[in-house]
């Protein structure tokens, strides 16, 4: 009897394992387990009608996508769109595996730059310049500055779907008032502020070091301020020893000086941005400043409304560097996130996606929602929208972008994936004071193809 | 080689198929193994000879990736970290789970309650365990940031000197229950008469543990150790969620290095070469363990009982 039960159990276990393996094998298909569907009745594989499947990353801005798709589905029951939202973590892997296997959705979310370019080279995404030739307003409604990250060889491969995100310096006005300080206009100001705040028991700068990418803007800005955008152009062009440029070495030295002076919150290496801890340090008066993508403002306004509404949150551009060759008005960050149409999608699916981009993306409701979140969509009508808003922050961001001679796409997106990955680790070691500027340059030079 | 010895061996060999179950019973398992282990392994080895970014057609590059992997100091760093994690895991998990298993095998009801509570970590997914610990150890808003933590308030995961040790401890927290379960079952298999006889001879509890429990658990220890050692080579999810390999490259263990190379740096060829290295290390380790522990010739511990 005992043996009998055991055999049966073994059979059940084996069956379970087989099922699990089969599921795992199918896991990379078009129906993602993690996806959160706004329209569950329209299955991913159901392409019989003119429906379309759209992927996006879940964030503080994804409500806009959900609302736009809902409006579309209410108007077009014959060609429903299924929006699948994914967490940021792992999305890029999923995208690459799906597109590489020819299993992608109709429309994909991306950051533009090197990642999207790899898809363009393999002919996996459509040129919108071709596809939307009859409806040029799909592209024309955007500010040219926001299309840089999706323009390759003069063709546009994606359209912005959310706000412009330059990296800015946010600061806590209450803490600044306490110590009687002014927000930093130059790097020297910033260095002078460090002892003032540490003596007052406040961390000068919050930093989410565990996520690694929040460290990138420091390098991007300082290299640009010291040496100008040409340094990054040389890196992007894979010129030999591009990372040994004196501007890179100086920028890395400046970062390490700031770390050594105690400029960043203690333990910054165990703070992940996704947990919201870096934002929280700012609004709980534990840190005075935060260098972050502009949308951090609306994130904080959402999580700590009393802090934002009391007018305690200040904002200035990233400090200038005295004597630097770069224009202090230059920016880094993400001009936007984008939707691109895949070549694997059928003609009907592509038509649906195009019509959706034309009708629902960046229409009045869509842009209104973005401005309502204190953010700025990169559309030509942005100035009017901001004028109507009683919030000053969108105007600040808009002017920054409008007046910037150069907008450097976030380094991890702009470089090739291999270089971006190596950069994040090497820069983390710079912040941890584990390697010297020369070692950093050497490590990064080795990644040049 | 003398004739009788050969005769004995031959007899032993021919006798085997009759003694055991039919080899056909192996077929389903073998099929699964070949489909899901051998074929992908060969595929990975093939891929390791190419340059491929996950899109388009892989380009043949011969042994370039292997040369890269060999000459890259990062590879050796990650192998070293993986071995450290392996040794650390064994040192932390084995004594703990052995003692807990012995304790829980006792009959009292209080132990059953402790046992149930204790097995909870086993039911949680690695991702959940990782997120929970990451938040608990957050230096600014986590449990260790509160006053009662005292000297424990350290950025365990953010300090390159302690990150790896913290990872080993969290991995142990997750897996010790499984090994405790093994030991508990092992202890319950030991005949009571052994202890009764020992007690009659006046052996203390400690002596009983040393002279009866430990030797009787020999194969349980071997099994559990193999699971810990080989399993530690594949820790990935927990470390990925906890630290992502950081700070710097302080916790970039070999499987994580493979993943980051393959899916973040999109160098699938190089990642495949790393995967092959990982497979070889795992294989050598399993072979060595089964050979030197006597695992392959498991004999009864209870002869004469």
XYZ file of C-alpha atoms in Angstrom:
754
model
C 0.000 0.000 0.000
C 2.744 2.324 1.036
C 4.690 1.606 -2.111
C 1.559 2.226 -4.145
C 1.048 5.720 -2.755
C 4.666 6.493 -3.288
C 4.529 5.563 -6.957
C 1.476 7.688 -7.414
C 3.129 10.606 -5.714
C 6.179 10.176 -7.870
C 3.958 10.188 -10.948
C 2.252 13.343 -9.775
C 5.571 15.037 -9.119
C 6.938 14.018 -12.503
C 3.772 15.268 -14.177
C 4.144 18.573 -12.377
C 7.741 18.914 -13.436
C 6.889 18.170 -17.065
C 4.128 20.766 -16.989
C 6.426 23.301 -15.418
C 9.114 22.701 -18.000
C 6.640 22.991 -20.845
C 5.300 26.218 -19.383
C 8.818 27.519 -19.020
C 9.520 26.613 -22.609
C 6.501 28.593 -23.743
C 7.268 31.427 -21.371
C 9.016 33.511 -23.960
C 5.991 33.547 -26.212
C 3.662 36.422 -26.824
C 1.560 35.953 -23.691
C 3.600 37.293 -20.803
C 2.827 36.115 -17.313
C 3.829 39.386 -15.741
C 1.747 41.505 -18.031
C -1.208 43.319 -16.689
C -3.862 43.528 -19.266
C -6.329 46.335 -19.467
C -8.533 44.400 -21.852
C -8.409 40.760 -20.814
C -10.970 39.482 -23.331
C -8.719 40.374 -26.253
C -6.095 37.658 -26.056
C -2.601 38.344 -27.331
C -2.759 35.730 -30.044
C -6.117 37.009 -31.269
C -5.102 38.953 -34.323
C -8.145 37.999 -36.372
C -9.698 41.464 -36.206
C -7.733 44.646 -36.590
C -6.638 44.504 -32.955
C -3.176 45.265 -31.723
C -1.016 44.383 -28.751
C 0.959 47.189 -27.138
C 3.744 46.855 -24.591
C 4.750 49.495 -22.097
C 6.622 49.793 -18.825
C 4.725 50.464 -15.661
C 5.690 53.751 -14.040
C 4.266 56.884 -12.529
C 3.213 57.812 -16.071
C 1.564 54.615 -17.202
C -1.917 55.782 -16.165
C -1.906 57.883 -19.311
C -1.387 54.832 -21.511
C -4.124 52.908 -19.777
C -6.574 55.801 -20.162
C -5.661 56.311 -23.840
C -6.194 52.623 -24.612
C -9.487 52.614 -22.750
C -10.701 55.588 -24.780
C -9.615 53.856 -27.976
C -11.316 50.586 -27.093
C -14.550 52.395 -26.273
C -14.507 54.027 -29.734
C -13.267 51.009 -31.702
C -14.738 47.769 -30.396
C -13.898 46.149 -33.753
C -10.184 46.840 -33.441
C -9.368 46.541 -29.761
C -5.937 47.307 -28.370
C -4.515 45.221 -25.610
C -2.080 47.117 -23.433
C 0.379 45.010 -21.465
C 2.290 46.768 -18.724
C 5.559 45.341 -17.433
C 7.861 46.238 -14.585
C 10.968 48.109 -15.716
C 13.215 45.367 -14.366
C 13.670 42.697 -17.025
C 11.593 44.448 -19.669
C 14.525 44.987 -22.007
C 15.505 41.303 -21.885
C 11.959 40.308 -22.617
C 11.728 42.711 -25.530
C 14.941 41.444 -27.078
C 14.025 37.781 -26.692
C 10.538 38.342 -28.094
C 11.613 40.423 -31.074
C 14.576 38.145 -31.756
C 12.192 35.199 -31.915
C 9.766 37.079 -34.175
C 7.125 37.017 -31.425
C 6.841 40.684 -30.569
C 3.655 42.702 -30.107
C 2.398 45.316 -32.566
C 3.901 48.227 -30.699
C 6.881 48.265 -28.366
C 7.970 50.704 -25.681
C 11.611 51.763 -25.701
C 14.089 54.399 -24.589
C 15.399 55.004 -28.105
C 19.165 55.168 -28.535
C 21.475 52.172 -28.940
C 18.869 49.634 -27.828
C 16.379 50.663 -30.484
C 19.090 51.038 -33.091
C 19.931 47.328 -32.724
C 16.320 46.525 -33.627
C 16.421 48.950 -36.557
C 19.591 47.316 -37.892
C 17.875 43.936 -37.853
C 14.814 45.417 -39.567
C 12.572 44.573 -36.622
C 10.862 47.960 -36.257
C 9.183 50.002 -38.961
C 10.311 53.400 -40.119
C 7.476 55.698 -39.124
C 8.664 58.183 -41.724
C 7.522 55.601 -44.309
C 4.607 54.094 -42.477
C 3.021 57.389 -41.439
C 3.730 59.171 -44.735
C -0.019 59.768 -45.209
C -0.503 61.016 -41.659
C 2.563 63.176 -41.079
C 0.982 64.778 -38.001
C 1.837 61.597 -36.088
C 5.450 62.765 -36.230
C 5.038 66.489 -36.838
C 3.314 67.174 -33.549
C 6.563 66.557 -31.635
C 9.430 68.907 -30.839
C 12.446 67.929 -32.976
C 14.616 67.716 -29.827
C 12.585 64.772 -28.572
C 13.006 62.789 -31.786
C 16.814 62.630 -31.688
C 16.885 59.313 -29.855
C 14.692 57.585 -32.437
C 16.080 59.089 -35.632
C 18.569 56.908 -37.487
C 19.830 57.828 -40.973
C 17.205 60.541 -41.161
C 14.300 58.153 -40.616
C 12.095 58.322 -37.519
C 11.465 54.944 -35.844
C 9.349 55.872 -32.846
C 7.185 58.604 -31.344
C 7.369 60.113 -27.842
C 4.631 58.882 -25.561
C 5.312 60.690 -22.323
C 7.069 63.716 -20.916
C 10.528 65.137 -21.491
C 12.878 64.014 -18.732
C 16.031 66.116 -18.424
C 18.042 65.473 -15.271
C 17.649 68.353 -12.816
C 18.704 69.117 -9.274
C 15.826 69.031 -6.818
C 16.350 70.453 -3.350
C 14.602 70.722 -0.038
C 13.927 74.424 0.647
C 13.250 73.862 4.353
C 16.674 72.324 4.904
C 18.363 75.047 2.874
C 16.605 77.692 4.961
C 17.711 76.017 8.186
C 21.371 76.321 7.300
C 20.888 79.605 5.459
C 22.166 78.355 2.116
C 21.337 79.045 -1.515
C 20.951 76.298 -4.141
C 24.247 75.683 -5.988
C 24.795 77.436 -9.310
C 28.270 76.026 -9.865
C 30.133 72.887 -8.900
C 32.251 74.909 -6.453
C 29.049 76.109 -4.743
C 28.004 72.503 -4.425
C 31.336 71.484 -2.901
C 31.078 74.408 -0.455
C 27.618 73.279 0.608
C 28.842 69.809 1.578
C 30.426 70.719 4.957
C 27.530 73.073 5.741
C 25.020 70.240 5.494
C 27.130 67.503 7.051
C 27.684 69.732 10.104
C 23.925 70.230 10.321
C 23.443 66.448 10.273
C 21.814 66.411 6.853
C 23.139 64.422 3.899
C 24.015 66.889 1.121
C 22.899 64.655 -1.747
C 20.575 61.660 -1.856
C 21.724 58.971 -4.271
C 20.258 55.584 -5.159
C 23.585 53.875 -5.781
C 22.298 50.324 -5.781
C 20.332 50.974 -8.958
C 23.584 52.178 -10.540
C 21.892 54.248 -13.287
C 21.247 57.261 -10.986
C 25.038 57.703 -10.942
C 25.214 58.130 -14.730
C 23.965 61.754 -14.891
C 26.871 62.927 -12.731
C 29.344 61.569 -15.265
C 27.304 62.693 -18.259
C 26.917 66.241 -16.941
C 30.444 66.732 -15.616
C 32.110 65.433 -18.775
C 29.845 67.660 -20.848
C 30.404 70.710 -18.632
C 34.185 70.205 -18.616
C 34.813 69.092 -22.178
C 31.648 69.692 -24.148
C 29.410 67.219 -26.002
C 32.230 66.357 -28.432
C 33.669 64.015 -25.810
C 30.509 61.907 -25.831
C 30.339 62.070 -29.613
C 33.828 60.528 -29.733
C 32.726 57.775 -27.355
C 29.600 57.115 -29.387
C 31.709 56.965 -32.555
C 33.884 54.282 -30.903
C 37.050 56.300 -31.374
C 40.056 54.514 -29.829
C 40.889 55.711 -26.306
C 37.882 58.030 -26.311
C 37.458 57.417 -22.583
C 40.976 58.724 -21.869
C 39.875 62.249 -22.773
C 41.089 64.676 -20.083
C 37.483 65.763 -19.550
C 36.505 62.202 -18.548
C 39.439 61.935 -16.153
C 38.642 65.307 -14.620
C 34.936 64.484 -14.276
C 35.729 61.200 -12.533
C 38.135 62.999 -10.207
C 35.426 65.556 -9.377
C 32.981 62.752 -8.568
C 35.497 61.075 -6.288
C 36.301 64.394 -4.575
C 32.613 64.798 -3.859
C 32.354 61.249 -2.489
C 35.421 61.761 -0.299
C 34.045 65.046 1.014
C 30.941 63.167 2.165
C 28.683 64.704 -0.452
C 26.416 61.680 -0.756
C 24.202 60.128 1.825
C 26.004 57.490 3.844
C 25.199 53.973 2.628
C 24.125 55.230 -0.783
C 25.198 51.899 -2.256
C 22.348 50.086 -0.567
C 19.630 52.440 -1.785
C 17.648 51.373 -4.810
C 15.744 54.071 -6.659
C 12.814 51.776 -7.372
C 12.060 51.486 -3.635
C 11.540 55.256 -3.471
C 14.133 55.629 -0.709
C 16.170 58.323 -2.479
C 13.069 60.467 -3.012
C 12.055 59.815 0.580
C 15.399 61.057 1.910
C 14.694 64.387 0.253
C 11.160 64.905 1.507
C 11.872 63.594 5.017
C 14.561 66.316 5.428
C 17.304 63.684 5.652
C 18.974 64.877 2.469
C 19.182 68.356 0.980
C 19.432 67.638 -2.754
C 18.707 65.000 -5.363
C 20.012 64.833 -8.936
C 17.375 62.965 -10.881
C 15.214 62.811 -13.998
C 12.719 65.667 -13.941
C 9.803 63.342 -13.284
C 11.088 62.780 -9.734
C 9.264 66.036 -8.989
C 5.882 64.552 -9.861
C 6.756 61.253 -8.163
C 7.468 63.118 -4.940
C 4.399 65.297 -5.344
C 2.400 62.081 -5.576
C 3.948 60.247 -2.600
C 4.403 63.275 -0.319
C 1.760 65.813 -1.389
C 2.060 67.880 1.779
C 5.778 68.400 1.068
C 5.210 69.518 -2.516
C 2.130 71.616 -1.780
C 3.856 73.539 1.008
C 6.286 74.758 -1.656
C 9.236 73.054 -0.006
C 10.540 71.469 -3.171
C 12.973 73.617 -5.095
C 14.570 72.903 -8.453
C 17.551 74.233 -10.400
C 19.544 72.988 -13.389
C 22.600 70.832 -12.747
C 25.429 73.183 -11.610
C 27.804 74.778 -14.101
C 31.533 74.108 -13.964
C 33.745 77.198 -13.907
C 36.150 77.291 -16.807
C 34.574 74.289 -18.527
C 34.362 74.110 -22.307
C 30.777 72.828 -22.386
C 27.691 75.022 -22.430
C 26.119 74.922 -18.937
C 22.713 74.858 -20.628
C 23.397 71.386 -22.060
C 21.235 68.600 -20.711
C 21.301 64.887 -20.196
C 18.388 62.579 -19.498
C 15.677 60.936 -21.526
C 14.018 63.223 -24.067
C 11.083 60.839 -23.760
C 10.065 57.204 -23.967
C 8.816 55.942 -27.282
C 6.454 53.589 -29.012
C 7.644 51.899 -32.189
C 5.720 49.636 -34.555
C 7.229 46.219 -35.232
C 7.755 44.702 -38.664
C 6.396 41.375 -37.409
C 2.915 42.857 -37.000
C 0.357 42.322 -39.765
C -0.849 45.198 -41.952
C -4.151 45.396 -40.043
C -2.357 45.507 -36.707
C -0.033 48.200 -37.969
C -2.995 50.212 -39.254
C -4.682 49.967 -35.864
C -1.532 51.047 -34.088
C -1.033 53.983 -36.442
C -4.627 55.120 -36.028
C -4.225 54.829 -32.268
C -1.065 56.964 -32.352
C -2.870 59.531 -34.439
C -6.120 59.675 -32.497
C -5.279 58.972 -28.883
C -1.619 59.686 -28.229
C -0.824 63.296 -27.345
C -4.357 64.455 -27.975
C -5.847 67.067 -25.684
C -6.750 64.643 -22.902
C -3.401 62.875 -23.085
C -1.271 66.014 -22.934
C -3.581 67.462 -20.290
C -2.924 64.469 -18.048
C 0.824 64.826 -18.513
C 0.834 68.522 -17.658
C -1.454 67.725 -14.722
C 1.409 65.639 -13.325
C 3.742 68.676 -13.459
C 5.462 67.196 -16.502
C 5.945 68.439 -20.044
C 5.101 66.453 -23.158
C 7.520 67.060 -26.034
C 4.851 68.399 -28.379
C 4.811 71.659 -30.316
C 1.797 72.858 -28.345
C 3.583 72.357 -25.035
C 4.162 76.069 -24.504
C 0.436 76.859 -24.676
C -0.387 73.943 -22.396
C 2.091 75.161 -19.820
C 0.806 78.716 -20.033
C -2.612 77.420 -19.008
C -1.209 75.486 -16.068
C -0.775 77.286 -12.743
C 2.160 75.044 -11.831
C 5.573 76.619 -12.490
C 7.604 73.430 -12.690
C 6.506 72.337 -16.206
C 7.542 75.760 -17.488
C 10.965 75.361 -15.888
C 11.457 71.971 -17.558
C 10.166 73.213 -20.899
C 12.550 76.192 -20.908
C 15.458 73.949 -19.978
C 14.801 71.697 -22.969
C 13.894 74.528 -25.338
C 17.099 76.448 -24.557
C 19.462 73.461 -24.432
C 22.015 73.485 -27.269
C 22.573 69.755 -26.720
C 20.488 67.009 -25.088
C 22.581 63.935 -24.290
C 20.494 60.766 -24.089
C 21.118 58.870 -20.825
C 24.444 57.102 -21.245
C 23.193 53.558 -20.667
C 20.663 54.058 -23.473
C 22.933 56.004 -25.800
C 25.843 53.540 -25.740
C 25.748 49.973 -26.999
C 24.232 47.572 -24.436
C 27.637 45.962 -23.774
C 29.248 49.338 -23.140
C 26.336 50.576 -21.066
C 26.521 47.503 -18.851
C 30.269 47.844 -18.359
C 29.884 51.556 -17.649
C 27.361 51.011 -14.872
C 29.682 48.626 -13.030
C 32.824 50.711 -13.587
C 31.124 53.950 -12.537
C 29.780 52.236 -9.429
C 33.363 51.334 -8.569
C 34.299 54.985 -9.094
C 31.640 56.046 -6.583
C 32.863 53.361 -4.174
C 36.417 54.752 -4.608
C 37.541 51.280 -5.675
C 39.212 52.391 -8.910
C 41.126 55.474 -10.000
C 40.109 57.733 -12.907
C 42.878 56.135 -15.000
C 41.633 52.631 -14.244
C 38.117 53.728 -15.129
C 39.293 55.077 -18.478
C 41.276 51.904 -19.127
C 38.320 49.645 -18.323
C 36.022 51.633 -20.561
C 38.538 51.911 -23.407
C 38.623 48.107 -23.457
C 34.916 48.100 -24.336
C 35.411 50.105 -27.520
C 34.700 47.884 -30.484
C 44.846 -9.292 -13.226
C 44.052 -12.761 -11.920
C 41.388 -14.940 -13.397
C 39.170 -15.410 -10.349
C 38.902 -11.707 -9.787
C 37.766 -11.215 -13.336
C 35.252 -13.970 -12.998
C 33.828 -12.330 -9.940
C 33.537 -9.019 -11.686
C 31.894 -10.553 -14.727
C 29.426 -12.385 -12.619
C 28.661 -9.150 -10.862
C 28.085 -7.434 -14.140
C 25.846 -9.965 -15.778
C 23.880 -10.321 -12.598
C 22.964 -6.630 -12.541
C 20.170 -6.373 -15.153
C 18.312 -9.252 -13.555
C 18.609 -7.836 -10.109
C 17.337 -4.326 -10.845
C 14.296 -2.972 -12.683
C 14.229 -2.818 -16.472
C 16.342 -0.094 -18.052
C 13.274 1.013 -19.988
C 11.987 2.617 -16.827
C 14.746 5.119 -17.360
C 13.298 6.235 -20.697
C 10.960 9.062 -19.565
C 13.595 10.597 -17.324
C 16.271 10.181 -19.964
C 14.049 11.784 -22.581
C 13.406 14.780 -20.346
C 17.088 15.031 -19.495
C 18.184 14.919 -23.118
C 15.521 17.377 -24.274
C 15.906 19.920 -21.517
C 19.530 19.504 -20.429
C 21.726 17.944 -23.079
C 20.266 19.652 -26.148
C 20.344 23.176 -24.647
C 23.851 22.508 -23.355
C 25.048 21.574 -26.829
C 23.203 24.592 -28.185
C 24.982 26.841 -25.713
C 28.343 25.368 -26.623
C 27.573 25.968 -30.290
C 26.508 29.531 -29.502
C 29.707 30.135 -27.562
C 31.594 29.873 -30.862
C 29.613 32.737 -32.353
C 29.071 36.421 -31.864
C 25.370 37.086 -31.387
C 23.428 39.935 -29.803
C 20.185 37.982 -29.532
C 18.838 39.350 -32.798
C 19.497 38.247 -36.351
C 21.916 35.518 -37.319
C 24.848 34.497 -35.097
C 28.231 35.096 -36.754
C 30.870 32.373 -36.462
C 33.894 33.585 -34.508
C 35.576 30.334 -33.464
C 37.186 30.429 -30.054
C 37.219 34.236 -29.689
C 34.673 34.197 -26.877
C 36.607 31.532 -25.040
C 39.776 33.575 -25.318
C 37.840 36.611 -24.069
C 36.413 34.744 -21.120
C 39.806 33.290 -20.251
C 41.709 36.564 -20.467
C 39.028 38.663 -18.754
C 39.949 39.226 -15.087
C 36.237 39.654 -14.345
C 35.658 35.964 -15.135
C 38.214 34.875 -12.559
C 36.809 37.348 -10.064
C 33.302 35.930 -10.516
C 34.543 32.337 -10.265
C 36.340 33.219 -7.054
C 33.164 34.813 -5.663
C 31.129 31.765 -6.652
C 33.542 29.456 -4.836
C 33.419 31.745 -1.798
C 29.627 31.616 -1.825
C 29.806 27.834 -2.162
C 32.128 27.350 0.793
C 30.297 29.987 2.827
C 26.942 28.363 2.133
C 28.201 24.973 3.241
C 29.817 26.309 6.398
C 26.681 28.222 7.408
C 23.974 25.848 6.274
C 25.251 22.375 7.131
C 25.870 22.650 10.889
C 22.776 24.782 11.379
C 20.412 22.493 9.543
C 21.977 19.397 11.110
C 21.402 20.704 14.625
C 17.928 21.990 13.817
C 17.029 18.697 12.146
C 18.129 16.717 15.193
C 16.201 19.065 17.467
C 13.010 18.941 15.397
C 13.120 15.157 15.116
C 12.358 14.984 18.825
C 8.791 14.228 19.806
C 7.529 17.175 21.832
C 4.656 19.236 20.509
C 6.489 22.536 21.008
C 9.036 21.339 18.478
C 6.322 20.641 15.939
C 5.104 24.221 16.308
C 8.626 25.584 15.919
C 9.093 23.272 12.970
C 6.041 24.551 11.121
C 6.985 28.186 11.687
C 10.508 27.441 10.711
C 9.641 25.928 7.345
C 7.873 29.067 6.169
C 10.900 30.563 4.333
C 10.915 27.461 2.146
C 7.465 28.349 0.849
C 8.438 31.823 -0.307
C 9.782 32.485 -3.771
C 13.340 33.738 -4.116
C 12.108 37.037 -5.513
C 9.883 37.604 -2.474
C 12.696 36.657 -0.107
C 15.052 39.004 -1.932
C 12.686 41.963 -1.866
C 11.810 41.410 1.782
C 15.418 41.270 2.915
C 16.408 44.177 0.742
C 13.791 46.317 2.449
C 14.610 44.997 5.917
C 18.264 45.871 5.402
C 17.601 49.307 3.908
C 19.972 51.543 5.889
C 17.617 54.519 5.944
C 14.114 53.127 6.218
C 14.579 49.423 6.987
C 14.553 47.430 10.186
C 18.281 47.839 10.709
C 17.894 51.614 10.666
C 15.792 51.609 13.832
C 17.366 52.271 17.201
C 17.091 48.732 18.682
C 19.270 47.386 15.878
C 22.229 49.107 17.524
C 25.497 47.794 16.137
C 23.524 45.812 13.553
C 22.606 49.053 11.794
C 25.073 48.652 8.994
C 24.495 48.883 5.263
C 25.069 45.152 4.904
C 24.198 44.988 1.222
C 25.724 48.349 0.333
C 29.184 47.782 1.747
C 31.420 45.872 -0.673
C 33.111 44.220 2.320
C 29.942 42.746 3.796
C 27.644 42.349 0.782
C 28.761 38.833 -0.097
C 28.507 37.627 3.501
C 25.038 39.147 3.768
C 24.012 37.329 0.609
C 25.328 34.018 2.006
C 23.344 34.506 5.212
C 20.131 35.354 3.365
C 20.587 32.365 1.064
C 21.032 30.240 4.188
C 17.859 31.684 5.698
C 16.037 30.582 2.572
C 17.496 27.099 2.217
C 18.280 25.889 5.737
C 14.655 24.745 6.223
C 14.968 22.376 3.264
C 18.097 20.774 4.684
C 16.607 20.702 8.157
C 13.791 18.670 6.660
C 16.313 16.213 5.230
C 18.114 15.836 8.537
C 14.909 15.537 10.478
C 13.831 12.655 8.252
C 17.303 11.132 8.542
C 17.242 11.240 12.329
C 13.791 9.673 12.473
C 15.131 6.701 10.505
C 17.686 5.853 13.174
C 16.441 2.860 15.204
C 15.534 3.801 18.773
C 17.179 0.623 20.018
C 20.603 2.126 19.337
C 19.903 4.989 21.717
C 18.311 2.690 24.282
C 21.386 0.482 24.284
C 23.665 3.498 24.534
C 21.648 4.946 27.382
C 21.885 1.658 29.207
C 25.655 1.796 28.799
C 25.577 5.224 30.415
C 26.361 7.339 27.314
C 25.551 11.035 27.654
C 23.390 12.873 25.138
C 26.475 14.411 23.593
C 28.143 11.004 23.311
C 25.010 9.558 21.755
C 24.975 12.386 19.236
C 28.607 11.864 18.338
C 28.634 8.087 18.240
C 25.165 7.271 16.904
C 23.446 10.245 15.293
C 26.357 11.613 13.291
C 27.562 8.282 11.812
C 24.014 7.220 11.049
C 23.407 10.517 9.252
C 26.482 10.106 7.061
C 24.624 9.789 3.792
C 22.119 12.444 4.707
C 25.039 14.789 5.274
C 26.491 13.808 1.908
C 23.164 14.333 0.127
C 22.536 17.661 1.782
C 26.097 18.830 1.138
C 25.884 17.935 -2.538
C 22.674 19.937 -2.767
C 24.264 22.914 -1.008
C 27.504 22.874 -2.964
C 26.126 22.265 -6.435
C 23.069 24.395 -5.719
C 25.214 27.331 -4.639
C 26.738 27.421 -8.106
C 23.352 28.311 -9.532
C 22.200 30.938 -7.022
C 21.000 33.697 -9.211
C 17.518 35.020 -8.583
C 18.071 35.919 -4.956
C 21.363 37.715 -5.641
C 19.930 39.449 -8.673
C 17.076 40.878 -6.632
C 19.185 41.670 -3.572
C 22.200 43.400 -5.083
C 22.211 42.957 -8.863
C 25.896 42.032 -8.509
C 26.839 45.244 -6.745
C 28.072 47.265 -5.030
C 30.618 47.516 -7.819
C 31.193 43.864 -8.624
C 31.288 42.642 -5.022
C 28.519 40.045 -5.471
C 28.818 39.378 -9.180
C 28.844 35.597 -8.937
C 29.312 33.435 -12.014
C 25.631 32.761 -12.889
C 24.844 36.453 -12.479
C 27.840 37.357 -14.624
C 26.485 35.024 -17.283
C 23.062 36.644 -17.152
C 24.367 40.206 -17.200
C 26.693 39.401 -20.096
C 23.966 37.670 -22.052
C 20.919 39.779 -21.444
C 22.122 43.200 -20.344
C 25.303 43.475 -22.363
C 23.630 41.322 -25.078
C 26.766 39.307 -25.776
C 25.052 35.948 -26.093
C 28.142 34.165 -27.450
C 30.340 35.199 -24.544
C 27.558 34.423 -22.085
C 27.291 30.928 -23.568
C 30.995 30.384 -23.031
C 30.552 31.487 -19.401
C 27.592 29.126 -19.100
C 29.751 26.266 -20.361
C 32.416 27.113 -17.776
C 29.711 27.038 -15.125
C 28.453 23.662 -16.357
C 31.964 22.212 -16.321
C 32.620 23.421 -12.781
C 29.305 21.962 -11.632
C 30.025 18.652 -13.350
C 33.516 18.347 -11.875
C 32.172 19.208 -8.462
C 29.415 16.576 -8.623
C 31.841 13.929 -9.843
C 34.352 14.738 -7.133
C 31.707 14.747 -4.435
C 30.156 11.421 -5.403
C 33.572 9.817 -5.766
C 35.154 10.983 -2.546
C 32.123 10.783 -0.294
C 31.321 7.182 -1.115
C 27.902 8.362 -2.215
C 27.917 6.063 -5.253
C 28.328 2.898 -3.192
C 25.842 3.634 -0.482
C 25.948 0.803 2.014
C 23.521 0.126 4.744
C 24.436 1.734 8.033
C 22.355 -0.746 9.915
C 24.011 -4.083 9.206
C 23.587 -6.494 12.021
C 20.535 -4.800 13.455
